[in-house]
Coordinates of C-alpha atoms in Angstrom, one line a residue:
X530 CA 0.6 -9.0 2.1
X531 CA 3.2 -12.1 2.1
X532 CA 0.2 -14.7 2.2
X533 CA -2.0 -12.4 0.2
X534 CA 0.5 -12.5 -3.0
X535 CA 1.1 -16.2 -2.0
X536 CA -2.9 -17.1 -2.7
X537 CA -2.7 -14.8 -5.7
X538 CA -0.3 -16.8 -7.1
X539 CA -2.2 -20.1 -6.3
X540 CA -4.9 -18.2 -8.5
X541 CA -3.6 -17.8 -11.2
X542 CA -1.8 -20.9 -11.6
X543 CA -6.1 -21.9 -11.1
X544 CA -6.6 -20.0 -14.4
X545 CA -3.5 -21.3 -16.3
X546 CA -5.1 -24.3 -16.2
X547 CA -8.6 -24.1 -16.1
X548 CA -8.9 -20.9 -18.5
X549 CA -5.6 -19.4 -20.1
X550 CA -7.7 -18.0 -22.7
X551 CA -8.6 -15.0 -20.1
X552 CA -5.1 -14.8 -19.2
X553 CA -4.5 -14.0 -22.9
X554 CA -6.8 -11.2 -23.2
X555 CA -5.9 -9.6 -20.5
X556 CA -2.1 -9.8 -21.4
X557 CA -3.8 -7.9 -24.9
X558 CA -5.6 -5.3 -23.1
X559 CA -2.5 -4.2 -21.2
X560 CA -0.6 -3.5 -24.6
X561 CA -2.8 -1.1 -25.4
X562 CA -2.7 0.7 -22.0
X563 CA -5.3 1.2 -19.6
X564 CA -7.9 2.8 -21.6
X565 CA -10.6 1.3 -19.4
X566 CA -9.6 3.1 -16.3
X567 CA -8.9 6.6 -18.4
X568 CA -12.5 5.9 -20.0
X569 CA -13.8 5.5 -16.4
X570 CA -12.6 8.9 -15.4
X571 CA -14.0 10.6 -18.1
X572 CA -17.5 9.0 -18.2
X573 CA -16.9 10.1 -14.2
X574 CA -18.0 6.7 -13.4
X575 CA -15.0 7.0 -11.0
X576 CA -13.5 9.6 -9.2
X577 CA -9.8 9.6 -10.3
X578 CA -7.3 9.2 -7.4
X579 CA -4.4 10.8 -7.1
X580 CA -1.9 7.5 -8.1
X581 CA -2.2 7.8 -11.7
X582 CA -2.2 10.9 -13.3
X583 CA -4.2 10.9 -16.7
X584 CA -1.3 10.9 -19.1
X585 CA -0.1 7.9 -17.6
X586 CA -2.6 5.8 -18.6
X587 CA -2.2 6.7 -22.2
X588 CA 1.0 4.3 -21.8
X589 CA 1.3 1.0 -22.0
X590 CA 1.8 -1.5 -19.1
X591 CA 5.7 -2.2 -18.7
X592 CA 6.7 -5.7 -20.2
X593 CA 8.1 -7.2 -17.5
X594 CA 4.8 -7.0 -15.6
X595 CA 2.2 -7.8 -18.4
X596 CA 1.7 -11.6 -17.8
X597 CA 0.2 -12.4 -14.4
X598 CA 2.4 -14.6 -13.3
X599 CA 5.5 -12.2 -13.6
X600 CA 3.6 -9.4 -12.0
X601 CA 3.4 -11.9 -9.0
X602 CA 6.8 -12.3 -9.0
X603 CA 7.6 -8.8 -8.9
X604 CA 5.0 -7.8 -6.4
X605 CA 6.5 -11.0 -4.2
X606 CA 10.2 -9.0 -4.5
X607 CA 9.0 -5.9 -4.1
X608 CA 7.4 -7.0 -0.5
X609 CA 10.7 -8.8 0.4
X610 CA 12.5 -5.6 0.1
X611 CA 10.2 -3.7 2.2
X612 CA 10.0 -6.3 4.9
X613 CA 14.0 -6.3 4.9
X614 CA 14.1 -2.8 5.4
X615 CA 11.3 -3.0 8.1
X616 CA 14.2 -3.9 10.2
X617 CA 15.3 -1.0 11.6
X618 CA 16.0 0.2 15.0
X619 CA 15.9 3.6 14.7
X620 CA 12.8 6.3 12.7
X621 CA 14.2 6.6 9.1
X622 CA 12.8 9.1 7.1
X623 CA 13.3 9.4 3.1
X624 CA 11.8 11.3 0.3
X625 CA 10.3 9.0 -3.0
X626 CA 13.3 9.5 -5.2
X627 CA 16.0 8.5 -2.6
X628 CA 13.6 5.4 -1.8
X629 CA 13.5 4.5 -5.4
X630 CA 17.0 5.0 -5.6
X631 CA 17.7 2.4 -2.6
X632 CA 15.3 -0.1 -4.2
X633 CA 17.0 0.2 -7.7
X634 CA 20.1 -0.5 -6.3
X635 CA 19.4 -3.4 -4.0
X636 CA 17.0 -5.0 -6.0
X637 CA 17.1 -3.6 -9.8
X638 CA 13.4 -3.1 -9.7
X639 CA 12.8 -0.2 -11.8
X640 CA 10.6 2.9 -11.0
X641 CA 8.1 2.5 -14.1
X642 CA 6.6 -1.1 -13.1
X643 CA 6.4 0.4 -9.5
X644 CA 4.0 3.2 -11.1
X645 CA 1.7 0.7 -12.4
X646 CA 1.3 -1.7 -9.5
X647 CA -2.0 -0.6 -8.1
X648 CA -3.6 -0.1 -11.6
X649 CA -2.5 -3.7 -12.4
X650 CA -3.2 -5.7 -9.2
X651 CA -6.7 -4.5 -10.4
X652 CA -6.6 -5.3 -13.4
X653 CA -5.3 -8.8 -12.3
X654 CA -8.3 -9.2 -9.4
X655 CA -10.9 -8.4 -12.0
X656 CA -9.3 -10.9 -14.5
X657 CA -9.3 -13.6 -12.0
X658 CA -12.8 -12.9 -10.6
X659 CA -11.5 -12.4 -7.0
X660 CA -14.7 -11.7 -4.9
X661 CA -13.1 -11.7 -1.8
X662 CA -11.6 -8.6 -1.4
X663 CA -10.7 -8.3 2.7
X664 CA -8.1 -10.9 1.7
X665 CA -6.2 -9.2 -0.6
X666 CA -6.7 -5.8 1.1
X667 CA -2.8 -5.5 2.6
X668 CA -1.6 -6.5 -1.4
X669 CA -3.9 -3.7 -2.1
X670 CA -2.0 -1.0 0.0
X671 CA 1.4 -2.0 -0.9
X672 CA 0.8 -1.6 -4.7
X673 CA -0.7 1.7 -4.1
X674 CA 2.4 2.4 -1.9
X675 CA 4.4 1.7 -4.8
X676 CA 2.5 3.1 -7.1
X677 CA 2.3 6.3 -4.7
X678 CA 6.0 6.7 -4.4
X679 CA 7.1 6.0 -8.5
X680 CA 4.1 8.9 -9.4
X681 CA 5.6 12.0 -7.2
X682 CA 8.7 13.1 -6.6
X683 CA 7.2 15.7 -3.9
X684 CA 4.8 15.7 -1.8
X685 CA 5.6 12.6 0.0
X686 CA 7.7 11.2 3.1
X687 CA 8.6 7.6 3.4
X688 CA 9.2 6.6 7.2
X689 CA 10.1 3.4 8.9
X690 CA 9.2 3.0 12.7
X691 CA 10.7 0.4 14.8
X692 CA 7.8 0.8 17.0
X693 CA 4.2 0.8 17.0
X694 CA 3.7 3.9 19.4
X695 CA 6.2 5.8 21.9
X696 CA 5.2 3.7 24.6
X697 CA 6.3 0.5 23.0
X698 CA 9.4 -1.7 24.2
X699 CA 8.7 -4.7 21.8
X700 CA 10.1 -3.7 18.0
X701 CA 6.7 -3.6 15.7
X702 CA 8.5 -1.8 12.8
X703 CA 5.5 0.3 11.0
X704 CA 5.9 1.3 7.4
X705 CA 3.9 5.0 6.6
X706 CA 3.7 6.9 3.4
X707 CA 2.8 10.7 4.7
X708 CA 1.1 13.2 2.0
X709 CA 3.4 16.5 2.7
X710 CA 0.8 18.5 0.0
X711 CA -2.7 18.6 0.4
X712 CA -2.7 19.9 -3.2
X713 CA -2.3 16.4 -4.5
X714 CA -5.2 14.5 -2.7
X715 CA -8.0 17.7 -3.9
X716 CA -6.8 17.8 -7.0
X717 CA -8.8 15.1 -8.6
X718 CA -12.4 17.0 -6.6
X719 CA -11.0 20.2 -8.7
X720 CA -11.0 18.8 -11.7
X721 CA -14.2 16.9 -11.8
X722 CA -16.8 19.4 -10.2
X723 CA -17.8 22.7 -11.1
X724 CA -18.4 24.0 -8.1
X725 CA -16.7 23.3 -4.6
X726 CA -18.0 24.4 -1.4
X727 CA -14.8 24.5 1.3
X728 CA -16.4 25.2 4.5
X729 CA -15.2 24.7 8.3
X730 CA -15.2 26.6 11.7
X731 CA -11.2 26.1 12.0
X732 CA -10.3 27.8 8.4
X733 CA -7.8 30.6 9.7
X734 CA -6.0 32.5 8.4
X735 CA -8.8 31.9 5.0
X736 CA -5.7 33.4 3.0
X737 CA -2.8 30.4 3.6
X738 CA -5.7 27.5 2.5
X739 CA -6.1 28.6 -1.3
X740 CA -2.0 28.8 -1.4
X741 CA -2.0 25.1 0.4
X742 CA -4.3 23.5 -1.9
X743 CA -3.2 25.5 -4.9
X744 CA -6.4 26.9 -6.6
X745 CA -7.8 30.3 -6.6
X746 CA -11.1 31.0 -4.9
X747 CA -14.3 32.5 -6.6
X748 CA -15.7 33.9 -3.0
X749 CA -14.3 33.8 0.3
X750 CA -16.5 34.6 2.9
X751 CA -15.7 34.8 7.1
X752 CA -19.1 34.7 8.8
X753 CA -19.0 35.9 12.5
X754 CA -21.4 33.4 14.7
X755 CA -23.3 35.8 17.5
X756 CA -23.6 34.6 21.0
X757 CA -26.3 37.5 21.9
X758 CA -28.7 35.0 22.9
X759 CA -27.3 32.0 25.5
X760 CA -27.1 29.1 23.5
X761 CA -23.8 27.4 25.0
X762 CA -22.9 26.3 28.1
X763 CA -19.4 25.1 28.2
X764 CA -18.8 23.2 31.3
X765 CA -15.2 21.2 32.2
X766 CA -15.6 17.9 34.6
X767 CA -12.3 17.3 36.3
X768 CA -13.8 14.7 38.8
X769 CA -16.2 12.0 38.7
X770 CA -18.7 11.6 42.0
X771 CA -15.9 9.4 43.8
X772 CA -13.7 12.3 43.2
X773 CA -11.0 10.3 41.3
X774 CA -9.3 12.5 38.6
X775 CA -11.5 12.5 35.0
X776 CA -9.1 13.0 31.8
X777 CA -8.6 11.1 28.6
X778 CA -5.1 11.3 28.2
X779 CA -3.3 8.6 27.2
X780 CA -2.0 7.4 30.5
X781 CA -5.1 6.9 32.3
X782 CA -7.7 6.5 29.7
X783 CA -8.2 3.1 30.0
X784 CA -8.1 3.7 34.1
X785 CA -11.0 1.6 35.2
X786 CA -12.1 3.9 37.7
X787 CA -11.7 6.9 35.2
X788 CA -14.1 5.0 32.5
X789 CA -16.6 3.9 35.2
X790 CA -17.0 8.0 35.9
X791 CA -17.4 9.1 32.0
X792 CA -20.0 6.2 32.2
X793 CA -21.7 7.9 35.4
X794 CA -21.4 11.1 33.6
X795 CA -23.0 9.9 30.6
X796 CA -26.0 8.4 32.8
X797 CA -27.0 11.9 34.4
X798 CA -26.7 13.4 31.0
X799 CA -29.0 10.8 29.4
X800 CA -31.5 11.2 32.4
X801 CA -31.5 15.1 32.4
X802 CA -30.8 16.5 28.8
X803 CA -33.8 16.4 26.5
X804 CA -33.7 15.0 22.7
X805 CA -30.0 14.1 22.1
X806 CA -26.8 14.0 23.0
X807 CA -23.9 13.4 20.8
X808 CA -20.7 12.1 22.3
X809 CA -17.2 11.7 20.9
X810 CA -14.2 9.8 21.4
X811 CA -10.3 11.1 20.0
X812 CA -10.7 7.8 18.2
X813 CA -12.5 4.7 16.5
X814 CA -10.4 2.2 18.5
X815 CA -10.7 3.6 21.9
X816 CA -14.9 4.4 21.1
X817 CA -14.7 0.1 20.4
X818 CA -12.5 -0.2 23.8
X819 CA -14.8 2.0 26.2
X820 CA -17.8 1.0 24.3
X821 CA -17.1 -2.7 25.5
X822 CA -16.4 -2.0 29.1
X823 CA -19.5 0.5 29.4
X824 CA -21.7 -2.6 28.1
X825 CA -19.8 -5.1 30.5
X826 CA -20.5 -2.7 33.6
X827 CA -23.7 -2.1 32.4
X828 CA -23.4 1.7 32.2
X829 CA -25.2 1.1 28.1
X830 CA -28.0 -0.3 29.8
X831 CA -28.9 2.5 32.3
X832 CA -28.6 5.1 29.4
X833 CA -30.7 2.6 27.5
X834 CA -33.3 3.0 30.2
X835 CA -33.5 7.2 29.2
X836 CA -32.5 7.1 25.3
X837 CA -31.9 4.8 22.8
X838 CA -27.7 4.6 21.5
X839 CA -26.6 4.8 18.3
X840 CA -22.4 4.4 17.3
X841 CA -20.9 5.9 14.0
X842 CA -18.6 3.6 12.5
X843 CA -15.7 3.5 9.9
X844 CA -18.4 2.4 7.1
X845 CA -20.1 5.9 5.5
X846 CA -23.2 3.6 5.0
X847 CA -24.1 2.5 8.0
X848 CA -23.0 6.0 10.1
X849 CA -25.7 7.4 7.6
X850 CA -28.6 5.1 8.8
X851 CA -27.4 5.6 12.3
X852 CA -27.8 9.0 12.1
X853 CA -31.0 9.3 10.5
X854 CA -32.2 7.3 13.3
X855 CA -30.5 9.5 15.9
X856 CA -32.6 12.5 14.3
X857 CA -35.7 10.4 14.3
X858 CA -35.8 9.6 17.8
X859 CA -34.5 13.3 18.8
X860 CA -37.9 14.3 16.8
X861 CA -40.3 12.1 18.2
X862 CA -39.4 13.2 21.9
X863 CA -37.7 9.2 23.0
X864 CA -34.4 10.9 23.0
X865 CA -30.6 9.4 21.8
X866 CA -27.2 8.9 22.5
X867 CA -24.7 9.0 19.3
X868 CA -21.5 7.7 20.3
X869 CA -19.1 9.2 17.6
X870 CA -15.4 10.4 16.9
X871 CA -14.1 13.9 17.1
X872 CA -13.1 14.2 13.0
X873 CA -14.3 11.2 12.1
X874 CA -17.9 10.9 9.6

């Protein structure tokens, strides 16, 4: 984010010169709030967030963060602080008001400008005709961190981390903003569709959901699932065919001899199941990890010989594509593999 705010203020010192005149408007819009963005919502050309609730953007943009060049200035504070208090040896944990609280105090940045960040960081990358967006995508997250914690004063957890995981001995301090209330994040689907359709195979008690997501349901239904016919075969391997130990913990998931035997495993499947076969991995880093070593020890290209493979990734887009193809090769009798991610698309 450091570098990020850095080129944004090479940018607009770019447009100072070359085009103040946009600068100018821009500065005008914001006076009048940010009617474009409530306009948005309401056309439902967007589907509001939960950062800025409705009445907010009825205000206007605090002064002291109108012009762009000030806004930089306060976003390049703002990321001081939170670097500085990165620097901890120990988990802290606050709630939003006694972080805003510290942040007053240390630097006299005040809670409404923090509420508007994210809305005017866009406002700003629009203005500036920023088409690369992967660069300022850090900047991005910390103004809707800030944004985030000047909105609610419940509901969220701020927590610093001196390390990256538990099994860490070199400091990585890690900054996370946890959502305590679901309530917040499905509010904005509530209020823009009629009709919503809450459906899973893990939704028990059905009672504590409507209470934790604070609406009231139209019907609630529990449908039993019959196992009169045998349609499930659950089987647990514990060993591969060297007998080493199988077992994705964390410890020995990356255990060359345990990947090589999921690999096997995957092999016989792919020669003996017919159609498809859908795979999953506890995440989208270690799918990339294993994914890498089965393609260096050529365990991809003897399930290539008996199905084609197709991997879900992060992007909804391309998951979609990949899965349409899954289904058409499961049709047409030449079989797939979808490598994908327990919870993931």
């Amino acid at each position: 984010s450091t570098d990020s705010v850095e080129r944004l203020t090479e940018r607009v010192e770019e447009m100072k010169s070359q085009n103040s005149e946009k600068l100018r408007n821009e500065y005008e819009r914001l006076v009048d709030g940010l009617r474009d963005a409530l306009a948005a919502r309401e056309e439902d050309l967007i589907l509001a967030n939960p950062i800025l609730p409705d009445k907010v953007l009825h205000e206007a943009i605090p002064g002291n963060i109108r012009k762009a060049e000030h806004f930089v200035r306060f976003l390049k504070r703002f990321i001081e602080y939170l670097k500085a208090r990165m620097r901890v040896m120990h988990v802290v944990a606050e709630t939003t008001p006694s972080f805003l609280q510290h942040i007053k105090e240390i630097t006299y940045i005040e809670r409404k400008p923090l509420r508007f960040c994210a809305e005017r960081l866009a406002s700003l990358v629009r203005t500036l005709e920023i088409t690369d967006l992967e660069e300022y995508g850090a900047l991005a997250k910390v103004a809707a961190f800030a944004t985030l914690c000047a909105t609610y004063d419940t509901g969220f957890m701020v927590l610093f981390e001196p390390y990256e995981s538990d099994h860490s001995t070199v400091p990585n301090p890690v900054l996370h903003l946890a959502c305590l209330d679901a309530a917040i994040a499905i509010k904005p689907v509530f209020q823009r569709f009629h009709t919503v359709i809450i459906t899973s195979g893990t939704l028990s008690p059905m009672e504590m959901y409507p209470k934790m997501l604070n609406f009231v349901p139209v019907v609630q239904e529990s449908l039993t699932m019959t196992l009169a016919r045998q349609c499930f075969a659950p089987l647990v391997v514990t060993r591969g065919s060297d007998q080493v130990t199988m077992s994705s913990k964390f410890e020995v998931r990356n255990d060359p001899a345990v990947v090589r035997n999921y690999g096997n495993l995957l092999i016989e499947m792919a020669r003996t199941v017919p159609d498809g076969i859908v795979a999953f991995f506890p995440s989208y880093l270690y799918m990339e990890s294993i994914v890498a070593m089965w393609n260096e020890n050529g365990v991809l290209k003897d399930v290539w010989k008996h199905k084609l493979i197709f991997v879900e990734t992060p992007d909804a887009a391309e998951t979609s594509v990949a899965l349409q193809n899954y289904r058409t090769a499961c049709n047409n009798g030449r079989g797939a593999v979808l490598l994908s991610v327990a919870r993931g698309k």
